[in-house]
CSV table of C-alpha atoms and ligand atoms in Angstrom, one decimal:
chain,number,residue,atom,x,y,z
I,9,MET,CA,-86.6,4.6,-22.5
I,10,THR,CA,-83.1,5.1,-24.0
I,11,GLN,CA,-80.5,2.5,-23.6
I,12,THR,CA,-78.6,4.2,-20.7
I,13,PRO,CA,-81.6,5.1,-18.4
I,14,ARG,CA,-83.0,1.6,-19.2
I,15,ARG,CA,-79.8,0.0,-18.0
I,16,GLN,CA,-79.8,2.2,-14.9
I,17,PHE,CA,-83.4,1.3,-14.3
I,18,LEU,CA,-82.7,-2.4,-14.6
I,19,ALA,CA,-79.6,-2.1,-12.4
I,20,ARG,CA,-81.6,-0.3,-9.7
I,21,THR,CA,-84.4,-2.8,-9.9
I,22,ALA,CA,-82.0,-5.7,-9.6
I,23,ALA,CA,-80.3,-4.0,-6.7
I,24,LEU,CA,-83.6,-3.5,-5.0
I,25,ALA,CA,-84.6,-7.1,-5.4
I,26,ALA,CA,-81.3,-8.1,-3.9
I,27,MET,CA,-81.7,-5.9,-0.8
I,28,PRO,CA,-82.4,-7.4,2.5
I,29,LEU,CA,-85.8,-6.7,4.1
I,30,LEU,CA,-85.1,-3.4,5.8
I,31,SER,CA,-86.6,-3.4,9.2
I,32,GLY,CA,-88.1,-0.1,10.4
I,33,ILE,CA,-88.0,1.7,7.1
I,34,GLY,CA,-90.8,4.1,6.5
I,35,ASN,CA,-91.5,4.5,10.2
I,36,ALA,CA,-90.0,8.0,10.4
I,37,GLN,CA,-92.0,9.2,7.4
I,38,ASN,CA,-95.1,7.6,8.7
I,39,ALA,CA,-94.5,9.4,12.0
I,40,GLY,CA,-94.0,12.6,10.1
I,41,ARG,CA,-90.5,13.2,11.5
I,42,LYS,CA,-87.1,13.5,9.9
I,43,LEU,CA,-84.7,10.6,10.3
I,44,GLY,CA,-82.3,11.2,13.2
I,45,VAL,CA,-78.6,11.1,12.4
I,46,ALA,CA,-75.9,10.4,15.0
I,47,LEU,CA,-72.4,11.6,14.0
I,48,CYS,CA,-69.7,9.2,15.1
I,49,GLY,CA,-66.3,11.0,15.5
I,50,LEU,CA,-66.4,14.8,15.9
I,51,GLY,CA,-63.3,15.8,13.9
I,52,ASN,CA,-62.8,18.3,11.1
I,53,LEU,CA,-65.2,16.9,8.6
I,54,ALA,CA,-68.0,16.3,11.1
I,55,THR,CA,-67.6,19.7,12.6
I,56,LYS,CA,-67.0,21.9,9.6
I,57,GLN,CA,-69.0,20.2,6.9
I,58,ILE,CA,-71.5,17.5,8.1
I,59,ALA,CA,-73.1,19.1,11.1
I,60,PRO,CA,-73.7,22.4,9.3
I,61,ALA,CA,-75.1,20.4,6.3
I,62,LEU,CA,-77.5,18.6,8.6
I,63,LEU,CA,-79.1,22.0,9.4
I,64,LYS,CA,-80.0,22.2,5.7
I,65,THR,CA,-81.4,18.7,5.1
I,66,ARG,CA,-85.0,18.0,4.3
I,67,PHE,CA,-85.3,14.4,5.4
I,68,CYS,CA,-82.9,14.1,8.3
I,69,ARG,CA,-81.6,16.0,11.3
I,70,LEU,CA,-78.7,15.9,13.8
I,71,ALA,CA,-80.1,13.8,16.6
I,72,GLY,CA,-77.0,12.3,18.4
I,73,ILE,CA,-73.3,12.2,18.8
I,74,VAL,CA,-70.6,9.6,19.5
I,75,THR,CA,-67.3,11.0,20.7
I,76,GLY,CA,-64.3,10.0,22.7
I,77,THR,CA,-63.8,13.6,23.8
I,78,PRO,CA,-66.2,14.6,26.6
I,79,ALA,CA,-65.4,18.4,26.1
I,80,LYS,CA,-66.7,18.1,22.5
I,81,ALA,CA,-69.9,16.6,23.7
I,82,VAL,CA,-70.6,19.6,26.0
I,83,ASP,CA,-69.9,22.1,23.1
I,84,TRP,CA,-72.0,20.1,20.6
I,85,GLN,CA,-75.0,19.7,23.0
I,86,LYS,CA,-75.0,23.4,23.6
I,87,LYS,CA,-74.7,24.3,19.9
I,88,TYR,CA,-77.1,21.8,18.5
I,89,GLY,CA,-79.5,21.1,21.4
I,90,ILE,CA,-78.6,17.4,21.6
I,91,ALA,CA,-80.4,15.5,24.4
I,92,ASP,CA,-78.2,13.9,27.1
I,93,LYS,CA,-79.7,10.5,26.2
I,94,SER,CA,-78.3,10.8,22.7
I,95,VAL,CA,-74.7,11.4,23.6
I,96,TYR,CA,-72.5,8.3,23.4
I,97,ASN,CA,-68.8,7.3,23.4
I,98,TYR,CA,-67.3,4.5,21.4
I,99,GLN,CA,-67.8,2.1,24.3
I,100,THR,CA,-71.5,2.9,24.9
I,101,MET,CA,-72.7,3.3,21.4
I,102,HIS,CA,-74.4,-0.1,21.5
I,103,GLN,CA,-76.9,1.5,23.9
I,104,MET,CA,-78.3,3.3,20.9
I,105,ALA,CA,-80.4,0.2,20.4
I,106,SER,CA,-82.9,1.6,22.9
I,107,ASN,CA,-82.9,5.2,21.4
I,108,PRO,CA,-85.7,5.6,18.7
I,109,ASP,CA,-84.5,9.1,18.0
I,110,ILE,CA,-81.5,7.8,16.1
I,111,ASP,CA,-82.1,6.1,12.7
I,112,ILE,CA,-78.7,6.5,11.0
I,113,VAL,CA,-75.1,6.6,12.3
I,114,TYR,CA,-72.7,8.6,10.1
I,115,VAL,CA,-69.2,7.2,10.8
I,116,VAL,CA,-66.6,9.9,10.4
I,117,THR,CA,-63.6,8.4,12.3
I,118,PRO,CA,-60.2,7.4,10.9
I,119,ASN,CA,-60.3,4.9,8.2
I,120,ALA,CA,-59.3,1.8,10.2
I,121,LEU,CA,-62.0,2.4,12.8
I,122,HIS,CA,-64.8,2.4,10.2
I,123,MET,CA,-65.5,-1.3,10.6
I,124,GLU,CA,-65.7,-1.3,14.4
I,125,HIS,CA,-68.0,1.7,14.5
I,126,THR,CA,-70.2,0.5,11.6
I,127,LEU,CA,-70.7,-3.0,13.1
I,128,ALA,CA,-71.5,-1.4,16.5
I,129,ALA,CA,-74.1,0.9,14.9
I,130,ALA,CA,-75.6,-1.9,12.8
I,131,ALA,CA,-75.8,-4.2,15.9
I,132,ALA,CA,-77.7,-1.5,17.6
I,133,GLY,CA,-80.2,-1.6,14.8
I,134,LYS,CA,-79.1,1.6,12.9
I,135,HIS,CA,-78.5,2.3,9.2
I,136,VAL,CA,-74.9,3.3,8.5
I,137,TYR,CA,-73.5,6.0,6.3
I,138,CYS,CA,-69.7,5.7,6.4
I,139,GLU,CA,-67.0,8.0,5.1
I,140,LYS,CA,-64.5,7.0,2.4
I,141,PRO,CA,-62.4,4.9,2.1
I,142,LEU,CA,-64.9,2.3,3.4
I,143,GLU,CA,-62.1,0.5,5.3
I,144,ILE,CA,-58.4,-0.4,4.9
I,145,SER,CA,-58.8,-3.9,3.4
I,146,VAL,CA,-61.2,-5.8,1.2
I,147,GLU,CA,-61.9,-8.3,3.9
I,148,ARG,CA,-62.9,-5.6,6.4
I,149,CYS,CA,-65.1,-3.9,3.8
I,150,GLN,CA,-66.9,-7.3,3.3
I,151,ARG,CA,-67.4,-7.7,7.0
I,152,MET,CA,-69.0,-4.3,7.2
I,153,ILE,CA,-71.3,-5.1,4.3
I,154,ASP,CA,-72.2,-8.5,5.8
I,155,GLY,CA,-72.8,-7.0,9.3
I,156,VAL,CA,-75.1,-4.3,8.1
I,157,LYS,CA,-77.0,-6.7,5.8
I,158,LYS,CA,-77.4,-9.2,8.7
I,159,ALA,CA,-78.9,-6.4,10.8
I,160,GLY,CA,-81.4,-5.7,7.9
I,161,LYS,CA,-80.1,-2.1,7.6
I,162,MET,CA,-78.6,-0.1,4.8
I,163,LEU,CA,-74.9,0.8,4.3
I,164,GLY,CA,-73.9,3.9,2.3
I,165,VAL,CA,-70.5,5.4,1.6
I,166,GLY,CA,-69.8,9.1,1.7
I,167,TYR,CA,-69.1,9.5,-2.0
I,168,ARG,CA,-70.4,13.1,-2.1
I,169,LEU,CA,-69.3,13.7,-5.7
I,170,GLN,CA,-71.8,11.2,-6.9
I,171,PHE,CA,-74.3,14.0,-5.9
I,172,GLU,CA,-72.3,16.9,-7.3
I,173,PRO,CA,-73.9,18.2,-10.5
I,174,ASN,CA,-70.7,19.2,-12.4
I,175,HIS,CA,-69.3,15.7,-11.8
I,176,MET,CA,-72.6,14.2,-12.9
I,177,GLU,CA,-72.6,16.3,-16.0
I,178,CYS,CA,-69.3,14.8,-16.9
I,179,VAL,CA,-70.6,11.4,-16.3
I,180,ARG,CA,-73.5,12.2,-18.7
I,181,LEU,CA,-71.1,13.5,-21.4
I,182,ALA,CA,-69.1,10.3,-21.1
I,183,ARG,CA,-72.0,7.8,-21.0
I,184,GLU,CA,-74.0,9.5,-23.7
I,185,LYS,CA,-70.9,9.9,-25.9
I,186,VAL,CA,-71.7,13.5,-26.4
I,187,LEU,CA,-68.1,14.1,-27.6
I,188,GLY,CA,-67.6,10.6,-29.0
I,189,ASP,CA,-66.2,7.6,-27.3
I,190,LEU,CA,-64.3,8.1,-24.1
I,191,LYS,CA,-60.7,7.0,-24.5
I,192,ILE,CA,-58.2,8.5,-22.0
I,193,ILE,CA,-58.8,9.9,-18.5
I,194,ASP,CA,-56.2,12.0,-16.7
I,195,ALA,CA,-57.3,12.4,-13.0
I,196,ASN,CA,-55.1,13.8,-10.2
I,197,PHE,CA,-55.6,15.0,-6.6
I,198,GLY,CA,-53.3,16.0,-3.8
I,199,PHE,CA,-52.5,18.4,-1.1
I,200,ALA,CA,-49.4,19.3,1.1
I,201,ILE,CA,-50.1,17.6,4.4
I,202,ASP,CA,-49.1,19.5,7.5
I,203,ASP,CA,-49.2,18.1,11.0
I,204,PRO,CA,-46.7,15.1,11.0
I,205,THR,CA,-48.4,13.6,14.0
I,206,GLN,CA,-51.8,13.1,12.5
I,207,TRP,CA,-53.5,9.8,12.0
I,208,ARG,CA,-53.4,10.2,8.2
I,209,LEU,CA,-49.7,9.4,8.4
I,210,LYS,CA,-50.1,6.3,10.6
I,211,ARG,CA,-50.6,3.1,8.7
I,212,ALA,CA,-52.6,1.4,11.5
I,213,LEU,CA,-55.3,4.1,11.4
I,214,ALA,CA,-55.1,5.2,7.8
I,215,GLY,CA,-54.3,2.0,6.0
I,216,GLY,CA,-52.2,4.0,3.5
I,217,GLY,CA,-51.4,7.6,2.5
I,218,SER,CA,-52.3,9.9,-0.3
I,219,LEU,CA,-53.7,7.0,-2.4
I,220,MET,CA,-56.3,5.9,0.3
I,221,ASP,CA,-57.2,9.5,1.2
I,222,VAL,CA,-57.4,11.4,-2.1
I,223,GLY,CA,-56.3,9.0,-4.9
I,224,ILE,CA,-59.6,7.3,-4.3
I,225,TYR,CA,-61.3,10.3,-5.9
I,226,CYS,CA,-59.3,9.8,-9.1
I,227,LEU,CA,-60.3,6.2,-9.1
I,228,GLN,CA,-63.9,7.0,-8.5
I,229,THR,CA,-63.7,9.5,-11.4
I,230,ALA,CA,-62.5,6.8,-13.8
I,231,ARG,CA,-65.1,4.3,-12.5
I,232,MET,CA,-67.9,6.9,-12.7
I,233,LEU,CA,-67.0,8.1,-16.2
I,234,THR,CA,-66.6,4.6,-17.7
I,235,GLY,CA,-69.2,2.8,-15.6
I,236,GLU,CA,-66.7,-0.1,-15.6
I,237,GLU,CA,-64.3,-1.8,-13.2
I,238,PRO,CA,-60.5,-1.7,-14.0
I,239,VAL,CA,-59.1,-4.9,-15.3
I,240,TRP,CA,-55.4,-4.0,-14.9
I,241,VAL,CA,-53.3,-1.5,-12.9
I,242,ASN,CA,-49.7,-0.5,-12.9
I,243,ALA,CA,-48.2,1.8,-10.2
I,244,SER,CA,-45.2,3.2,-8.6
I,245,GLU,CA,-44.5,5.4,-5.6
I,246,VAL,CA,-42.2,8.4,-5.1
I,247,LYS,CA,-41.0,9.4,-1.6
I,248,THR,CA,-39.2,12.6,-1.0
I,249,ASP,CA,-39.5,12.7,2.8
I,250,ALA,CA,-38.8,9.3,4.3
I,251,VAL,CA,-39.3,10.5,7.8
I,252,LYS,CA,-42.7,12.1,7.5
I,253,PHE,CA,-43.9,9.4,5.1
I,254,LYS,CA,-42.3,6.5,7.0
I,255,GLU,CA,-45.5,4.5,7.3
I,256,VAL,CA,-47.6,5.6,4.3
I,257,ASP,CA,-47.3,6.6,0.7
I,258,GLU,CA,-46.5,10.2,-0.2
I,259,THR,CA,-47.0,10.2,-4.0
I,260,VAL,CA,-48.5,7.4,-6.1
I,261,LEU,CA,-48.6,7.3,-9.9
I,262,TRP,CA,-50.8,4.7,-11.6
I,263,GLN,CA,-52.4,3.7,-14.8
I,264,ALA,CA,-55.6,1.6,-15.1
I,265,ARG,CA,-57.2,-0.2,-18.1
I,266,PHE,CA,-60.9,-0.7,-18.4
I,267,PRO,CA,-62.7,-3.4,-20.4
I,268,SER,CA,-63.9,-1.0,-23.1
I,269,GLY,CA,-60.3,0.0,-23.8
I,270,VAL,CA,-60.4,3.2,-21.8
I,271,VAL,CA,-57.1,4.0,-20.0
I,272,SER,CA,-56.7,6.2,-16.9
I,273,ASN,CA,-53.6,7.9,-15.7
I,274,SER,CA,-53.4,9.4,-12.2
I,275,VAL,CA,-51.2,10.9,-9.5
I,276,SER,CA,-52.2,11.3,-5.8
I,277,THR,CA,-49.9,13.2,-3.5
I,278,TYR,CA,-49.4,14.5,0.1
I,279,SER,CA,-46.6,16.8,-0.9
I,280,ALA,CA,-48.1,19.4,-3.2
I,281,ASN,CA,-51.1,21.7,-3.5
I,282,GLY,CA,-52.8,22.7,-6.7
I,283,LEU,CA,-53.5,19.2,-8.1
I,284,ALA,CA,-57.3,18.6,-8.2
I,285,GLY,CA,-58.9,17.9,-11.5
I,286,PHE,CA,-59.5,15.6,-14.4
I,287,ARG,CA,-59.6,15.7,-18.2
I,288,ALA,CA,-61.3,13.1,-20.3
I,289,ALA,CA,-60.2,12.7,-23.9
I,290,THR,CA,-62.7,11.4,-26.4
I,291,THR,CA,-62.8,10.5,-30.1
I,292,ARG,CA,-64.2,13.9,-31.0
I,293,GLY,CA,-62.8,16.2,-28.3
I,294,TRP,CA,-62.5,16.4,-24.5
I,295,PHE,CA,-64.1,17.7,-21.3
I,296,SER,CA,-62.5,18.6,-18.0
I,297,LEU,CA,-63.1,19.8,-14.4
I,298,ASP,CA,-60.5,21.9,-12.9
I,299,PRO,CA,-60.9,22.1,-10.0
I,300,ALA,CA,-62.8,18.9,-9.4
I,301,TYR,CA,-63.4,17.1,-6.0
I,302,PHE,CA,-63.9,20.3,-4.0
I,303,TYR,CA,-66.8,21.0,-1.6
I,304,ASN,CA,-67.8,23.8,-3.9
I,305,GLY,CA,-66.4,25.8,-6.9
I,306,ASN,CA,-66.0,22.8,-9.2
I,307,ARG,CA,-66.1,23.8,-12.8
I,308,GLY,CA,-64.7,22.9,-16.2
I,309,ARG,CA,-64.8,23.1,-20.0
I,310,ARG,CA,-65.6,21.0,-23.0
I,311,SER,CA,-64.0,21.1,-26.4
I,312,ASP,CA,-67.1,22.1,-28.2
I,313,GLY,CA,-67.5,25.3,-26.3
I,314,PRO,CA,-69.8,25.5,-23.3
I,315,GLU,CA,-68.4,25.9,-19.8
I,316,ILE,CA,-69.3,23.3,-17.2
I,317,ASN,CA,-70.4,25.4,-14.3
I,318,ILE,CA,-73.6,24.2,-12.7
I,319,PRO,CA,-74.7,26.0,-9.5
I,320,VAL,CA,-74.4,23.6,-6.6
I,321,SER,CA,-76.0,23.0,-3.3
I,322,ASP,CA,-74.3,21.5,-0.2
I,323,GLN,CA,-73.0,18.1,-1.2
I,324,PHE,CA,-73.2,16.7,2.3
I,325,ALA,CA,-76.9,17.8,2.7
I,326,THR,CA,-77.7,16.3,-0.7
I,327,GLU,CA,-76.0,13.0,-0.1
I,328,LEU,CA,-77.6,12.6,3.4
I,329,ASP,CA,-81.1,13.5,2.0
I,330,ASP,CA,-80.6,11.0,-0.7
I,331,PHE,CA,-79.7,8.3,1.8
I,332,ALA,CA,-82.7,9.2,4.0
I,333,ASP,CA,-85.0,9.1,1.0
I,334,CYS,CA,-83.6,5.7,0.1
I,335,ILE,CA,-84.4,4.4,3.6
I,336,ILE,CA,-87.8,6.0,3.8
I,337,ASN,CA,-88.9,4.9,0.3
I,338,LYS,CA,-87.1,1.5,0.3
I,339,LYS,CA,-84.8,2.3,-2.6
I,340,PRO,CA,-81.3,1.1,-3.0
I,341,THR,CA,-78.6,3.8,-2.5
I,342,LYS,CA,-76.5,4.9,-5.4
I,343,VAL,CA,-73.4,4.6,-3.1
I,344,PRO,CA,-73.7,1.2,-1.4
I,345,GLY,CA,-71.1,-0.5,0.6
I,346,GLU,CA,-70.3,-2.7,-2.4
I,347,MET,CA,-69.1,0.5,-4.2
I,348,GLY,CA,-66.7,1.2,-1.3
I,349,LEU,CA,-65.4,-2.4,-1.4
I,350,ALA,CA,-64.9,-2.2,-5.2
I,351,ASP,CA,-62.7,0.9,-4.7
I,352,VAL,CA,-60.7,-0.6,-1.9
I,353,LYS,CA,-60.1,-3.7,-4.1
I,354,VAL,CA,-58.5,-1.6,-6.8
I,355,LEU,CA,-56.5,0.5,-4.2
I,356,MET,CA,-55.1,-2.8,-2.8
I,357,ALA,CA,-54.1,-3.9,-6.3
I,358,ILE,CA,-52.3,-0.5,-6.8
I,359,TYR,CA,-50.3,-1.1,-3.6
I,360,GLU,CA,-49.6,-4.7,-4.7
I,361,SER,CA,-48.3,-3.3,-8.0
I,362,ILE,CA,-46.0,-0.9,-6.2
I,363,LYS,CA,-44.7,-3.7,-4.0
I,364,LYS,CA,-44.1,-6.1,-6.8
I,365,GLY,CA,-42.8,-3.5,-9.3
I,366,ARG,CA,-45.1,-4.9,-12.1
I,367,PRO,CA,-48.6,-4.6,-13.4
I,368,VAL,CA,-51.4,-6.4,-11.5
I,369,SER,CA,-54.4,-8.0,-13.2
I,370,LEU,CA,-57.8,-7.6,-11.6
I,371,VAL,CA,-59.5,-10.3,-13.6
Z,24,NDP,P1,-60.2,14.1,12.0
Z,24,NDP,O1,-58.9,13.7,12.5
Z,24,NDP,O2,-60.4,15.6,11.9
Z,24,NDP,O3,-61.4,13.6,12.9
Z,24,NDP,C1,-61.5,12.2,13.2
Z,24,NDP,C2,-62.2,12.1,14.6
Z,24,NDP,O4,-62.4,10.7,14.8
Z,24,NDP,C3,-61.5,12.7,15.8
Z,24,NDP,O5,-61.7,14.0,15.9
Z,24,NDP,C4,-62.0,11.9,16.9
Z,24,NDP,O6,-63.3,12.4,17.3
Z,24,NDP,C5,-62.4,10.5,16.3
Z,24,NDP,N1,-61.4,9.5,16.6
Z,24,NDP,C6,-61.7,8.3,17.3
Z,24,NDP,N2,-60.6,7.6,17.5
Z,24,NDP,C7,-59.6,8.3,17.0
Z,24,NDP,C8,-58.2,8.0,16.9
Z,24,NDP,N3,-57.6,6.9,17.4
Z,24,NDP,N4,-57.4,8.9,16.3
Z,24,NDP,C9,-57.9,10.1,15.8
Z,24,NDP,N5,-59.2,10.4,15.8
Z,24,NDP,C10,-60.1,9.5,16.4
Z,24,NDP,O7,-60.4,13.4,10.6
Z,24,NDP,P2,-61.4,13.9,9.4
Z,24,NDP,O8,-62.7,14.4,10.0
Z,24,NDP,O9,-60.7,14.7,8.5
Z,24,NDP,O10,-61.6,12.5,8.7
Z,24,NDP,C11,-62.5,11.5,9.2
Z,24,NDP,C12,-63.0,10.5,8.1
Z,24,NDP,O11,-63.6,11.3,7.1
Z,24,NDP,C13,-61.8,9.8,7.3
Z,24,NDP,O12,-62.3,8.5,7.0
Z,24,NDP,C14,-61.6,10.6,6.1
Z,24,NDP,O13,-61.1,9.9,5.0
Z,24,NDP,C15,-63.0,11.1,5.8
Z,24,NDP,N6,-63.0,12.4,5.1
Z,24,NDP,C16,-63.9,12.5,4.0
Z,24,NDP,C17,-64.0,13.7,3.3
Z,24,NDP,C18,-64.9,13.9,2.2
Z,24,NDP,O14,-64.9,14.9,1.5
Z,24,NDP,N7,-65.9,13.0,2.0
Z,24,NDP,C19,-63.1,14.9,3.7
Z,24,NDP,C20,-62.3,14.7,4.9
Z,24,NDP,C21,-62.3,13.4,5.5
Z,24,NDP,P3,-63.8,12.5,18.8
Z,24,NDP,O15,-62.8,13.3,19.5
Z,24,NDP,O16,-65.1,13.0,18.7
Z,24,NDP,O17,-63.7,11.0,19.3
């Protein structure tokens, strides 16, 4: 075993030992059925990406829905053949406890509702897969982790890029030092946000703006490539539309330092398109993905010649199958709640740095 896989093996083994006893795991496999997934919050992502992906999964299937919009329930039942007994709203989702068709609840609601819906699902005895960011504060993330652990269930975070082969190839280049030691990471992501009335622009539901929504991908990039946690951040915010971005950040610029000496530099924005990629500078060259972070079409280059352009399958299908496989085979997930908490901790330090106008230490 080389040093890196050995470390990964040890980390996975340690994580497995630390896992709570997962009640009910393996039952679905023993019964020869796929794990049933209930989607909680039938918005854009659930409708356009996750539900279609569930038609392609090997180990799970769309078995239920939780929605606050009765008309959507009618449409979804017709389209996906969902039984009446597997349709819930946010007030009745605790009744899932008596529904053996549902094993996993996938929470796809606005950020600040993740805790409420995760805890309700866990209390009903279900595993939870939750969209990013895990929640809007460290304390709320911790309560989610504790609640799911107490229920003896598994909590995963929808970090789909952890299952995207081009991003994983970059992680390999960095960790195996294929182009020398990693030194500087430049990672940026943004889009021009439209509808000024949407929840993403409301602090109470979003927790923050571009940083929480898309900056988190840049942070994940730096954490994935280094395999380290930042020890220091320094940030500032730029606002060009004080009305639209009254409650949340529009554009955030930040730097982070990592224990090995790697430095990352990032911009997240809600005011411009065309910014979605990263470039990693190493002692003997560089590698990059541009675009990065997309549902498909991610590709890049490396300074020693070859293109990075690995054919991809559906990221949502892959991440859900991986989560189901972890439940069935009692393995720790690669994207646990603790990873979501670690990101939120750094995002909060970035906001603190903006507020205080000075660098913030994370150690
Ligand atoms: P949408 O606004 O499109 O959908 C959110 C859904 O949540 C609504 O349609 C609604 O569904 C439900 N909901 C419940 N309460 C509220 C409320 N008070 N206000 C608004 N909606 C409510 O959001 P997205 O689908 O784009 O995002 C959902 C989550 O997924 C977010 O956490 C986001 O960060 C994450 N996301 C992740 C992506 C990824 O690539 N991994 C990409 C996009 C988003 P209903 O009518 O059924 O109740």
